[in-house]
Amino acid sequence: MQIEIWSDVVCPWCYIGKRRLESALAGFAHADEVEVVWRSFQLDPTAPSEATESIAAHLGSKYGGGAEAGQEMIDRVSEVAAGEGLAFDYHEAQRASTVDAHRLLHLAHAEGGPRLQGELKERLLASYFTAARNPADHAVLTDAAVGAGLSGERVAAVLGSEEFADDVAADAAQATAYGATGVPFFVVDRTYGVSGAQPSDVLAELLERAWTESQPLVQVVGENGEACGPDGCPI
Amino acid sequence: MQIEIWSDVVCPWCYIGKRRLESALAGFAHADEVEVVWRSFQLDPTAPSEATESIAAHLGSKYGGGAEAGQEMIDRVSEVAAGEGLAFDYHEAQRASTVDAHRLLHLAHAEGGPRLQGELKERLLASYFTAARNPADHAVLTDAAVGAGLSGERVAAVLGSEEFADDVAADAAQATAYGATGVPFFVVDRTYGVSGAQPSDVLAELLERAWTESQPLVQVVGENGEACGPDGCPI
C-alpha cells in the first residue's frame, strides 16, 4: 500500500500531520507493507531564494497585525505541535523558497527510496520548525541531506543545477489535478485522499479502509458464473 | 476504466460472457470511457498444434461417454449461446492449441489497441464456434487477423516466430496470481474481479460500482483537517 503525502517543509500542519500519521501507523497491523512517499508542494512559491524577512514579519504583513501578530500565530500552532510531542521553536525562522529542499527530497527518493526520503523529510522539517534554520540555505540543506545519508557530492551537484525541478513541478501539477488546495494532502493508492492534518484515528480509519480494498481481487458481485476451466465447461 | 478479460478463443462461456458484457455496456452511461483488453488464457495448454481429434471426441474421452456425450455437451452449451443470439455450430471443431491465436491477439493490441484487438477476438471466437474452423491453423488465423485489419506481412512474421509468446505466458501467470481457476475472468481497474459468464445485470452492477470508485479522489473520511494553503495556516 502506498501513501503519498503532498507537503511542504515549512508547513506546520504538515509536520503535525506527519506525527499523526506515524501514530496511526504505529497501531496499524500492516504498517510494514505501507510505503510513504513525500510529494512536493510549495506553499509560497514566490518566496525568494535569499531570505529577506522573518516568517513572523511576513505573516504579520500578509494577515495584518505586524510581526507581533505573526509571532502569536506561531505560538498557537506551536501549542498544537507540543500536543504531538513536537518542540516547535521557529519564531526566528526566515521566509525563503523551499524548491531546493524539494529537489533534494526527490534526489533522496531516487537514491534510497522511501526510507532515505523519509529520513530527509524529517530532518528538513526539524531543521525549520525546531531550529529555525533557513530552508533555502545550501549549507543547511546539505547538512540535512548528508545527515540523512546522501552523498555530499550528489547533493552539491543537485544544488548546483536544476536537477529534479521538473519532478517538483510535476508533483504540484498532480496536487492541482487532485483538487488539493492545501497541505498536508494524503493519498492512498491513488484512490482515497484526505486533506489536512486529520486526527490520527481518522488516518487510522483511512489505512484500514484502504488496506481492505488493496487486497488481492475480491469477487464483489454474485456467485461464480459459468466458466470453463481445467475440468471443462460445466453446464 | 479498463476491463481486462482473461479468456480463450475455444471457451464457449467466454463467447457467451462477451455477449453478456456487451449487453451490460450497451446500457452503461460511460461505455465510451471503458477500454476492454483481452488477456490470454489457454484452457487446454497441452492441446497439439496439429489437430488430431474432434473436440467432441476429446470431451467424450475426458469425461466419459465417448464422442456422443461430447456432442451432447456441445448441444447444451449451444442452447445457452442461442439465448445470447450466438449461432454456435462447432460439433465438427478440432482440438488444437490456441497459443498462436493468443499471440496474434497481442499483436493486434500492440498495433491497433483495444479496438483492433476486440475485432480480432470476435473473429477468432466466431471462426471456432460458428464455423468450426481449426484454431491452430495458420491459414484460418491469418484470415481472421487480416479480416480484422492487421497487415498480412506482420501476421506471417508473428506466426513464423515466437513473438508475443512471453506475453501469453505473462497473462497466464497474472491469472494464476489473481486466483482465477477458469475463464472468462473479468477484472476492472485491477481492483474488482468476477469469475465466469455472469448474467449481464451482474456485469452491469460491476460496471456501476467500479465506475463510482474510479472517479477522481473522494474524501472518504472526515471533514477537511487543519491545513496550510495559499491563505496561510489557520488555527
Short mmCIF file of C-alpha atoms in Angstrom, two decimals:
data_model
loop_
_atom_site.label_atom_id
_atom_site.label_comp_id
_atom_site.label_asym_id
_atom_site.label_seq_id
_atom_site.Cartn_x
_atom_site.Cartn_y
_atom_site.Cartn_z
CA MET A 1 0.00 0.00 0.00
CA GLN A 2 1.36 3.40 -0.89
CA ILE A 3 0.65 6.66 0.90
CA GLU A 4 1.65 9.77 -0.98
CA ILE A 5 1.74 12.96 1.05
CA TRP A 6 1.84 16.34 -0.58
CA SER A 7 3.59 18.55 1.90
CA ASP A 8 5.96 21.46 2.32
CA VAL A 9 8.95 21.58 4.65
CA VAL A 10 7.78 24.94 6.07
CA CYS A 11 4.18 23.85 6.64
CA PRO A 12 3.43 23.43 10.34
CA TRP A 13 0.32 21.32 9.80
CA CYS A 14 2.41 19.02 7.62
CA TYR A 15 4.81 18.27 10.45
CA ILE A 16 1.91 17.80 12.87
CA GLY A 17 0.15 15.60 10.29
CA LYS A 18 3.32 13.54 9.89
CA ARG A 19 3.29 12.73 13.61
CA ARG A 20 -0.40 11.89 13.49
CA LEU A 21 0.17 9.53 10.58
CA GLU A 22 3.06 7.95 12.46
CA SER A 23 0.70 7.35 15.41
CA ALA A 24 -1.87 5.80 13.09
CA LEU A 25 0.78 3.58 11.52
CA ALA A 26 2.06 2.51 14.95
CA GLY A 27 -1.31 0.91 15.59
CA PHE A 28 -1.75 -0.50 12.09
CA ALA A 29 -1.22 -4.23 11.71
CA HIS A 30 0.17 -3.99 8.18
CA ALA A 31 2.45 -0.98 8.69
CA ASP A 32 5.43 -2.88 7.31
CA GLU A 33 3.64 -3.14 3.98
CA VAL A 34 2.99 0.59 3.76
CA GLU A 35 5.28 2.78 1.67
CA VAL A 36 5.22 6.51 2.37
CA VAL A 37 6.25 8.85 -0.44
CA TRP A 38 6.61 12.58 0.08
CA ARG A 39 5.38 14.73 -2.77
CA SER A 40 6.40 18.33 -3.31
CA PHE A 41 4.11 21.25 -2.67
CA GLN A 42 5.35 24.82 -2.30
CA LEU A 43 3.06 26.77 -0.02
CA ASP A 44 4.68 30.05 -1.00
CA PRO A 45 6.10 29.64 -4.50
CA THR A 46 7.06 33.31 -4.65
CA ALA A 47 9.29 33.14 -1.58
CA PRO A 48 12.80 34.37 -2.50
CA SER A 49 15.83 32.11 -2.61
CA GLU A 50 17.65 34.59 -0.35
CA ALA A 51 15.83 35.18 2.92
CA THR A 52 14.90 38.83 3.39
CA GLU A 53 12.41 38.81 6.26
CA SER A 54 11.31 36.69 9.17
CA ILE A 55 8.34 34.43 8.70
CA ALA A 56 6.65 36.25 11.60
CA ALA A 57 7.01 39.59 9.82
CA HIS A 58 5.77 38.06 6.59
CA LEU A 59 2.70 36.56 8.27
CA GLY A 60 2.05 39.84 10.04
CA SER A 61 2.20 41.86 6.87
CA LYS A 62 0.11 39.33 4.95
CA TYR A 63 -2.67 38.93 7.50
CA GLY A 64 -2.31 42.21 9.41
CA GLY A 65 -1.06 42.99 12.89
CA GLY A 66 2.62 43.13 12.11
CA ALA A 67 5.36 40.83 13.33
CA GLU A 68 3.71 40.59 16.72
CA ALA A 69 0.58 39.03 15.24
CA GLY A 70 2.84 36.71 13.25
CA GLN A 71 4.56 35.60 16.45
CA GLU A 72 1.17 34.88 18.02
CA MET A 73 0.20 32.67 15.09
CA ILE A 74 3.44 30.77 15.59
CA ASP A 75 2.66 30.49 19.32
CA ARG A 76 -0.72 28.98 18.65
CA VAL A 77 0.45 26.38 16.15
CA SER A 78 3.40 25.56 18.43
CA GLU A 79 0.96 24.68 21.19
CA VAL A 80 -0.82 22.19 18.96
CA ALA A 81 2.54 20.79 17.87
CA ALA A 82 3.53 20.33 21.51
CA GLY A 83 0.49 18.10 21.89
CA GLU A 84 2.05 15.80 19.29
CA GLY A 85 5.43 15.84 21.05
CA LEU A 86 6.98 18.39 18.69
CA ALA A 87 9.12 21.18 20.25
CA PHE A 88 8.46 23.94 17.70
CA ASP A 89 10.78 26.92 18.05
CA TYR A 90 10.65 28.85 14.81
CA HIS A 91 9.87 32.39 15.89
CA GLU A 92 13.15 33.44 14.26
CA ALA A 93 12.63 31.47 11.05
CA GLN A 94 13.16 33.25 7.75
CA ARG A 95 10.83 33.24 4.78
CA ALA A 96 12.63 31.58 1.87
CA SER A 97 11.99 29.29 -1.08
CA THR A 98 11.66 25.55 -0.48
CA VAL A 99 12.23 24.45 -4.06
CA ASP A 100 15.77 23.26 -3.39
CA ALA A 101 14.61 21.30 -0.35
CA HIS A 102 12.04 19.59 -2.56
CA ARG A 103 14.62 18.83 -5.23
CA LEU A 104 16.73 17.10 -2.59
CA LEU A 105 13.71 15.10 -1.43
CA HIS A 106 13.39 13.82 -4.98
CA LEU A 107 17.10 13.02 -5.04
CA ALA A 108 16.73 11.10 -1.78
CA HIS A 109 13.85 9.08 -3.20
CA ALA A 110 15.78 8.34 -6.37
CA GLU A 111 18.88 7.26 -4.47
CA GLY A 112 17.46 5.47 -1.48
CA GLY A 113 13.73 5.08 -1.89
CA PRO A 114 11.12 5.87 0.74
CA ARG A 115 13.40 5.13 3.70
CA LEU A 116 16.05 7.69 2.76
CA GLN A 117 13.46 10.21 1.63
CA GLY A 118 11.58 9.85 4.91
CA GLU A 119 14.76 10.42 6.88
CA LEU A 120 15.49 13.61 4.92
CA LYS A 121 11.91 14.86 5.21
CA GLU A 122 12.07 14.54 8.98
CA ARG A 123 15.40 16.35 9.15
CA LEU A 124 14.21 19.20 6.92
CA LEU A 125 11.06 19.72 8.99
CA ALA A 126 13.01 19.57 12.25
CA SER A 127 15.62 21.98 10.90
CA TYR A 128 13.00 24.63 10.18
CA PHE A 129 10.50 24.11 12.99
CA THR A 130 12.75 23.23 15.89
CA ALA A 131 15.90 25.15 14.96
CA ALA A 132 14.53 27.96 12.77
CA ARG A 133 17.17 27.28 10.14
CA ASN A 134 16.85 28.87 6.71
CA PRO A 135 15.10 26.36 4.40
CA ALA A 136 16.78 27.77 1.28
CA ASP A 137 20.34 27.87 2.61
CA HIS A 138 22.52 25.36 0.80
CA ALA A 139 24.66 24.72 3.88
CA VAL A 140 21.55 23.95 5.92
CA LEU A 141 20.17 21.71 3.19
CA THR A 142 23.49 19.91 2.75
CA ASP A 143 23.63 19.30 6.49
CA ALA A 144 20.22 17.69 6.47
CA ALA A 145 20.85 15.69 3.31
CA VAL A 146 24.26 14.36 4.28
CA GLY A 147 22.98 13.69 7.81
CA ALA A 148 20.20 11.61 6.28
CA GLY A 149 22.73 9.57 4.36
CA LEU A 150 23.07 11.18 0.94
CA SER A 151 26.47 11.65 -0.67
CA GLY A 152 27.80 15.19 -0.31
CA GLU A 153 28.94 15.12 -3.89
CA ARG A 154 25.50 14.27 -5.29
CA VAL A 155 23.87 16.85 -3.04
CA ALA A 156 26.26 19.54 -4.28
CA ALA A 157 25.64 18.55 -7.89
CA VAL A 158 21.87 18.76 -7.46
CA LEU A 159 22.01 22.06 -5.58
CA GLY A 160 24.31 23.47 -8.26
CA SER A 161 21.91 22.52 -11.06
CA GLU A 162 18.21 22.43 -11.83
CA GLU A 163 18.06 18.65 -11.37
CA PHE A 164 14.65 17.38 -10.18
CA ALA A 165 12.99 20.76 -10.75
CA ASP A 166 10.69 19.02 -13.24
CA ASP A 167 9.67 16.49 -10.60
CA VAL A 168 8.83 19.23 -8.15
CA ALA A 169 6.64 20.89 -10.78
CA ALA A 170 5.02 17.57 -11.71
CA ASP A 171 4.10 16.94 -8.08
CA ALA A 172 2.49 20.36 -7.85
CA ALA A 173 0.52 19.73 -11.04
CA GLN A 174 -0.68 16.40 -9.69
CA ALA A 175 -1.87 18.06 -6.49
CA THR A 176 -3.84 20.54 -8.56
CA ALA A 177 -5.32 17.70 -10.61
CA TYR A 178 -6.49 16.09 -7.37
CA GLY A 179 -8.10 19.32 -6.27
CA ALA A 180 -5.75 19.76 -3.33
CA THR A 181 -5.90 23.34 -2.14
CA GLY A 182 -3.77 22.92 0.94
CA VAL A 183 -1.31 20.58 2.55
CA PRO A 184 -0.79 18.08 4.02
CA PHE A 185 -2.78 16.11 1.48
CA PHE A 186 -2.71 12.34 1.91
CA VAL A 187 -3.49 9.97 -0.94
CA VAL A 188 -3.64 6.23 -0.51
CA ASP A 189 -3.06 4.00 -3.53
CA ARG A 190 -4.14 6.86 -5.77
CA THR A 191 -7.67 6.07 -4.68
CA TYR A 192 -8.55 7.79 -1.44
CA GLY A 193 -7.48 11.21 -0.35
CA VAL A 194 -7.78 13.18 2.82
CA SER A 195 -6.96 16.79 3.22
CA GLY A 196 -5.28 18.29 6.22
CA ALA A 197 -3.67 17.11 9.43
CA GLN A 198 -6.51 14.78 10.38
CA PRO A 199 -6.56 13.28 13.86
CA SER A 200 -4.66 10.02 13.97
CA ASP A 201 -7.81 7.96 14.47
CA VAL A 202 -9.23 9.34 11.22
CA LEU A 203 -5.97 8.47 9.48
CA ALA A 204 -6.12 5.01 11.06
CA GLU A 205 -9.59 4.52 9.63
CA LEU A 206 -8.30 5.55 6.20
CA LEU A 207 -5.49 2.99 6.49
CA GLU A 208 -7.89 0.19 7.42
CA ARG A 209 -10.30 1.02 4.65
CA ALA A 210 -7.62 1.33 2.01
CA TRP A 211 -5.97 -1.86 3.20
CA THR A 212 -9.16 -3.85 2.83
CA GLU A 213 -9.60 -2.59 -0.69
CA SER A 214 -5.98 -3.11 -1.69
CA GLN A 215 -6.16 -6.82 -1.05
CA PRO A 216 -5.98 -9.24 -3.96
CA LEU A 217 -9.07 -9.38 -6.03
CA VAL A 218 -12.32 -9.70 -4.29
CA GLN A 219 -15.29 -11.14 -6.10
CA VAL A 220 -17.63 -8.38 -5.19
CA VAL A 221 -20.71 -9.33 -7.06
CA GLY A 222 -22.60 -12.56 -7.41
CA GLU A 223 -21.56 -16.14 -7.21
CA ASN A 224 -19.10 -17.61 -9.68
CA GLY A 225 -20.71 -17.63 -13.09
CA GLU A 226 -20.47 -20.38 -15.62
CA ALA A 227 -16.91 -20.83 -16.67
CA CYS A 228 -14.57 -23.14 -18.47
CA GLY A 229 -11.62 -24.45 -16.51
CA PRO A 230 -9.11 -27.27 -16.49
CA ASP A 231 -12.07 -29.55 -15.73
CA GLY A 232 -14.09 -28.47 -18.71
CA CYS A 233 -17.05 -26.20 -19.27
CA PRO A 234 -19.80 -27.41 -16.94
CA ILE A 235 -23.36 -26.57 -17.80
CA MET B 1 -11.96 2.49 -16.82
CA GLN B 2 -10.30 -0.67 -18.01
CA ILE B 3 -11.82 -4.13 -18.17
CA GLU B 4 -9.38 -6.95 -18.67
CA ILE B 5 -10.87 -10.28 -19.62
CA TRP B 6 -8.93 -13.50 -19.37
CA SER B 7 -10.41 -15.73 -21.99
CA ASP B 8 -9.67 -18.43 -24.53
CA VAL B 9 -10.84 -18.47 -28.13
CA VAL B 10 -12.16 -22.01 -27.72
CA CYS B 11 -14.03 -21.33 -24.47
CA PRO B 12 -17.79 -21.32 -25.02
CA TRP B 13 -18.57 -19.47 -21.79
CA CYS B 14 -16.09 -16.81 -22.87
CA TYR B 15 -18.04 -16.08 -26.04
CA ILE B 16 -21.32 -16.10 -24.13
CA GLY B 17 -19.75 -13.86 -21.47
CA LYS B 18 -18.55 -11.49 -24.18
CA ARG B 19 -22.13 -11.02 -25.38
CA ARG B 20 -23.35 -10.52 -21.83
CA LEU B 21 -20.70 -7.87 -21.22
CA GLU B 22 -21.68 -6.18 -24.47
CA SER B 23 -25.29 -6.08 -23.23
CA ALA B 24 -24.16 -4.59 -19.94
CA LEU B 25 -22.05 -2.00 -21.75
CA ALA B 26 -24.95 -1.11 -24.06
CA GLY B 27 -26.86 0.10 -21.02
CA PHE B 28 -23.90 1.75 -19.30
CA ALA B 29 -23.79 5.54 -19.44
CA HIS B 30 -20.00 5.74 -19.54
CA ALA B 31 -19.37 2.94 -22.04
CA ASP B 32 -17.31 5.23 -24.24
CA GLU B 33 -14.81 5.62 -21.40
CA VAL B 34 -14.41 1.87 -20.97
CA GLU B 35 -11.46 0.10 -22.53
CA VAL B 36 -11.69 -3.65 -22.95
CA VAL B 37 -8.45 -5.64 -23.10
CA TRP B 38 -8.39 -9.36 -23.85
CA ARG B 39 -5.87 -11.37 -21.84
CA SER B 40 -4.61 -14.78 -22.82
CA PHE B 41 -5.65 -17.96 -21.08
CA GLN B 42 -5.17 -21.42 -22.58
CA LEU B 43 -7.85 -23.76 -21.30
CA ASP B 44 -6.00 -26.76 -22.66
CA PRO B 45 -2.30 -25.92 -22.77
CA THR B 46 -1.41 -29.44 -23.85
CA ALA B 47 -3.57 -29.34 -26.98
CA PRO B 48 -1.39 -30.13 -30.01
CA SER B 49 -0.55 -27.60 -32.68
CA GLU B 50 -1.77 -30.08 -35.31
CA ALA B 51 -5.39 -31.13 -34.75
CA THR B 52 -5.70 -34.89 -34.25
CA GLU B 53 -9.21 -35.37 -32.93
CA SER B 54 -12.55 -33.63 -32.77
CA ILE B 55 -13.35 -31.61 -29.69
CA ALA B 56 -16.41 -33.82 -29.18
CA ALA B 57 -14.26 -36.96 -29.14
CA HIS B 58 -11.82 -35.26 -26.77
CA LEU B 59 -14.59 -34.22 -24.37
CA GLY B 60 -16.11 -37.69 -24.57
CA SER B 61 -12.86 -39.41 -23.73
CA LYS B 62 -12.03 -36.93 -20.98
CA TYR B 63 -15.41 -37.04 -19.21
CA GLY B 64 -16.68 -40.42 -20.41
CA GLY B 65 -19.47 -41.38 -22.79
CA GLY B 66 -17.46 -41.08 -26.00
CA ALA B 67 -17.95 -38.65 -28.87
CA GLU B 68 -21.71 -38.84 -28.46
CA ALA B 69 -21.54 -37.47 -24.92
CA GLY B 70 -19.18 -34.77 -26.22
CA GLN B 71 -21.74 -33.82 -28.87
CA GLU B 72 -24.42 -33.56 -26.19
CA MET B 73 -22.26 -31.18 -24.15
CA ILE B 74 -21.86 -29.06 -27.25
CA ASP B 75 -25.63 -29.17 -27.79
CA ARG B 76 -26.33 -27.93 -24.28
CA VAL B 77 -23.89 -25.02 -24.38
CA SER B 78 -25.11 -24.14 -27.88
CA GLU B 79 -28.63 -23.75 -26.49
CA VAL B 80 -27.42 -21.24 -23.91
CA ALA B 81 -25.44 -19.45 -26.60
CA ALA B 82 -28.56 -19.22 -28.76
CA GLY B 83 -30.19 -17.32 -25.90
CA GLU B 84 -27.49 -14.68 -26.35
CA GLY B 85 -28.01 -14.53 -30.11
CA LEU B 86 -25.00 -16.73 -30.92
CA ALA B 87 -25.40 -19.40 -33.58
CA PHE B 88 -22.93 -21.98 -32.29
CA ASP B 89 -22.14 -24.75 -34.74
CA TYR B 90 -18.93 -26.40 -33.62
CA HIS B 91 -19.80 -30.07 -33.47
CA GLU B 92 -17.07 -30.67 -36.05
CA ALA B 93 -14.47 -28.47 -34.35
CA GLN B 94 -10.99 -29.90 -33.83
CA ARG B 95 -9.00 -29.84 -30.61
CA ALA B 96 -5.87 -27.77 -31.21
CA SER B 97 -3.57 -25.30 -29.47
CA THR B 98 -4.67 -21.69 -29.14
CA VAL B 99 -1.27 -20.22 -28.38
CA ASP B 100 -0.84 -18.76 -31.88
CA ALA B 101 -4.30 -17.19 -31.71
CA HIS B 102 -3.29 -15.55 -28.42
CA ARG B 103 -0.01 -14.33 -29.90
CA LEU B 104 -1.98 -12.64 -32.67
CA LEU B 105 -4.29 -11.05 -30.11
CA HIS B 106 -1.23 -9.49 -28.52
CA LEU B 107 -0.03 -8.35 -31.94
CA ALA B 108 -3.42 -6.75 -32.57
CA HIS B 109 -3.29 -4.91 -29.27
CA ALA B 110 0.24 -3.71 -29.95
CA GLU B 111 -0.62 -2.49 -33.45
CA GLY B 112 -4.10 -1.13 -33.05
CA GLY B 113 -5.01 -1.08 -29.36
CA PRO B 114 -8.25 -2.35 -27.89
CA ARG B 115 -10.34 -1.66 -30.99
CA LEU B 116 -8.29 -3.85 -33.31
CA GLN B 117 -7.80 -6.49 -30.64
CA GLY B 118 -11.55 -6.61 -29.98
CA GLU B 119 -12.25 -7.06 -33.67
CA LEU B 120 -9.81 -9.97 -33.87
CA LYS B 121 -11.14 -11.57 -30.70
CA GLU B 122 -14.66 -11.56 -32.12
CA ARG B 123 -13.49 -13.06 -35.39
CA LEU B 124 -11.48 -15.80 -33.69
CA LEU B 125 -14.40 -16.80 -31.48
CA ALA B 126 -16.82 -16.74 -34.41
CA SER B 127 -14.42 -18.77 -36.54
CA TYR B 128 -14.31 -21.58 -33.99
CA PHE B 129 -17.83 -21.54 -32.58
CA THR B 130 -19.90 -20.72 -35.63
CA ALA B 131 -17.75 -22.25 -38.39
CA ALA B 132 -15.82 -24.95 -36.51
CA ARG B 133 -12.58 -23.81 -38.06
CA ASN B 134 -9.28 -25.11 -36.66
CA PRO B 135 -7.99 -22.58 -34.08
CA ALA B 136 -4.35 -23.55 -34.68
CA ASP B 137 -4.40 -23.43 -38.48
CA HIS B 138 -2.27 -20.57 -39.75
CA ALA B 139 -4.50 -20.01 -42.77
CA VAL B 140 -7.55 -19.72 -40.51
CA LEU B 141 -5.70 -17.38 -38.15
CA THR B 142 -4.40 -15.25 -41.00
CA ASP B 143 -7.91 -14.97 -42.38
CA ALA B 144 -9.23 -13.69 -39.08
CA ALA B 145 -6.27 -11.36 -38.46
CA VAL B 146 -6.21 -9.80 -41.92
CA GLY B 147 -10.00 -9.57 -41.89
CA ALA B 148 -9.76 -7.66 -38.63
CA GLY B 149 -7.34 -5.20 -40.22
CA LEU B 150 -3.84 -6.47 -39.47
CA SER B 151 -1.16 -6.47 -42.15
CA GLY B 152 -0.63 -9.89 -43.71
CA GLU B 153 3.09 -9.39 -43.55
CA ARG B 154 3.16 -8.77 -39.79
CA VAL B 155 0.80 -11.67 -39.20
CA ALA B 156 3.06 -14.00 -41.17
CA ALA B 157 6.14 -12.76 -39.30
CA VAL B 158 4.49 -13.37 -35.93
CA LEU B 159 3.15 -16.80 -36.90
CA GLY B 160 6.59 -17.75 -38.20
CA SER B 161 8.30 -16.80 -34.94
CA GLU B 162 7.76 -16.97 -31.20
CA GLU B 163 6.86 -13.29 -30.99
CA PHE B 164 4.46 -12.44 -28.13
CA ALA B 165 4.82 -15.91 -26.59
CA ASP B 166 6.18 -14.19 -23.46
CA ASP B 167 3.09 -12.01 -23.27
CA VAL B 168 0.82 -15.02 -23.48
CA ALA B 169 2.74 -16.65 -20.63
CA ALA B 170 2.69 -13.43 -18.58
CA ASP B 171 -1.09 -13.20 -18.93
CA ALA B 172 -1.45 -16.78 -17.70
CA ALA B 173 0.81 -16.06 -14.73
CA GLN B 174 -1.25 -12.99 -13.87
CA ALA B 175 -4.45 -15.04 -13.94
CA THR B 176 -2.88 -17.51 -11.54
CA ALA B 177 -1.78 -14.66 -9.27
CA TYR B 178 -5.39 -13.46 -9.20
CA GLY B 179 -6.57 -16.91 -8.27
CA ALA B 180 -8.51 -17.37 -11.49
CA THR B 181 -9.27 -21.03 -11.99
CA GLY B 182 -11.48 -20.66 -15.01
CA VAL B 183 -12.44 -18.25 -17.73
CA PRO B 184 -13.91 -15.87 -18.60
CA PHE B 185 -12.42 -13.90 -15.74
CA PHE B 186 -13.24 -10.19 -15.71
CA VAL B 187 -11.10 -7.65 -13.86
CA VAL B 188 -11.99 -4.00 -13.63
CA ASP B 189 -9.23 -1.48 -13.00
CA ARG B 190 -7.16 -4.21 -11.38
CA THR B 191 -9.49 -3.88 -8.43
CA TYR B 192 -12.60 -5.96 -8.81
CA GLY B 193 -12.85 -9.33 -10.41
CA VAL B 194 -15.70 -11.59 -11.33
CA SER B 195 -15.37 -15.12 -12.45
CA GLY B 196 -17.46 -16.71 -15.14
CA ALA B 197 -20.04 -15.65 -17.66
CA GLN B 198 -22.15 -13.71 -15.20
CA PRO B 199 -25.59 -12.54 -16.27
CA SER B 200 -25.44 -9.13 -17.89
CA ASP B 201 -27.21 -7.42 -15.00
CA VAL B 202 -24.49 -8.65 -12.64
CA LEU B 203 -21.86 -7.32 -15.02
CA ALA B 204 -23.79 -4.04 -15.22
CA GLU B 205 -23.68 -3.77 -11.43
CA LEU B 206 -19.93 -4.37 -11.52
CA LEU B 207 -19.53 -1.58 -14.09
CA GLU B 208 -21.53 0.87 -11.99
CA ARG B 209 -19.66 0.07 -8.83
CA ALA B 210 -16.23 0.24 -10.44
CA TRP B 211 -17.16 3.47 -12.18
CA THR B 212 -18.12 5.15 -8.94
CA GLU B 213 -14.83 4.16 -7.39
CA SER B 214 -12.73 5.12 -10.39
CA GLN B 215 -13.79 8.73 -10.16
CA PRO B 216 -11.27 11.37 -9.09
CA LEU B 217 -10.34 11.36 -5.47
CA VAL B 218 -13.09 11.30 -2.97
CA GLN B 219 -12.51 12.47 0.55
CA VAL B 220 -13.88 9.42 2.17
CA VAL B 221 -13.24 10.08 5.79
CA GLY B 222 -13.83 13.09 7.98
CA GLU B 223 -14.04 16.74 7.27
CA ASN B 224 -11.05 18.65 5.96
CA GLY B 225 -8.39 18.69 8.64
CA GLU B 226 -6.19 21.61 9.54
CA ALA B 227 -4.06 22.53 6.60
CA CYS B 228 -1.81 25.20 5.24
CA GLY B 229 -2.79 26.72 1.93
CA PRO B 230 -2.25 29.80 -0.17
CA ASP B 231 -4.14 31.67 2.53
CA GLY B 232 -1.93 30.56 5.35
CA CYS B 233 -2.18 28.02 8.12
CA PRO B 234 -5.41 28.73 10.01
CA ILE B 235 -5.72 27.55 13.55
#
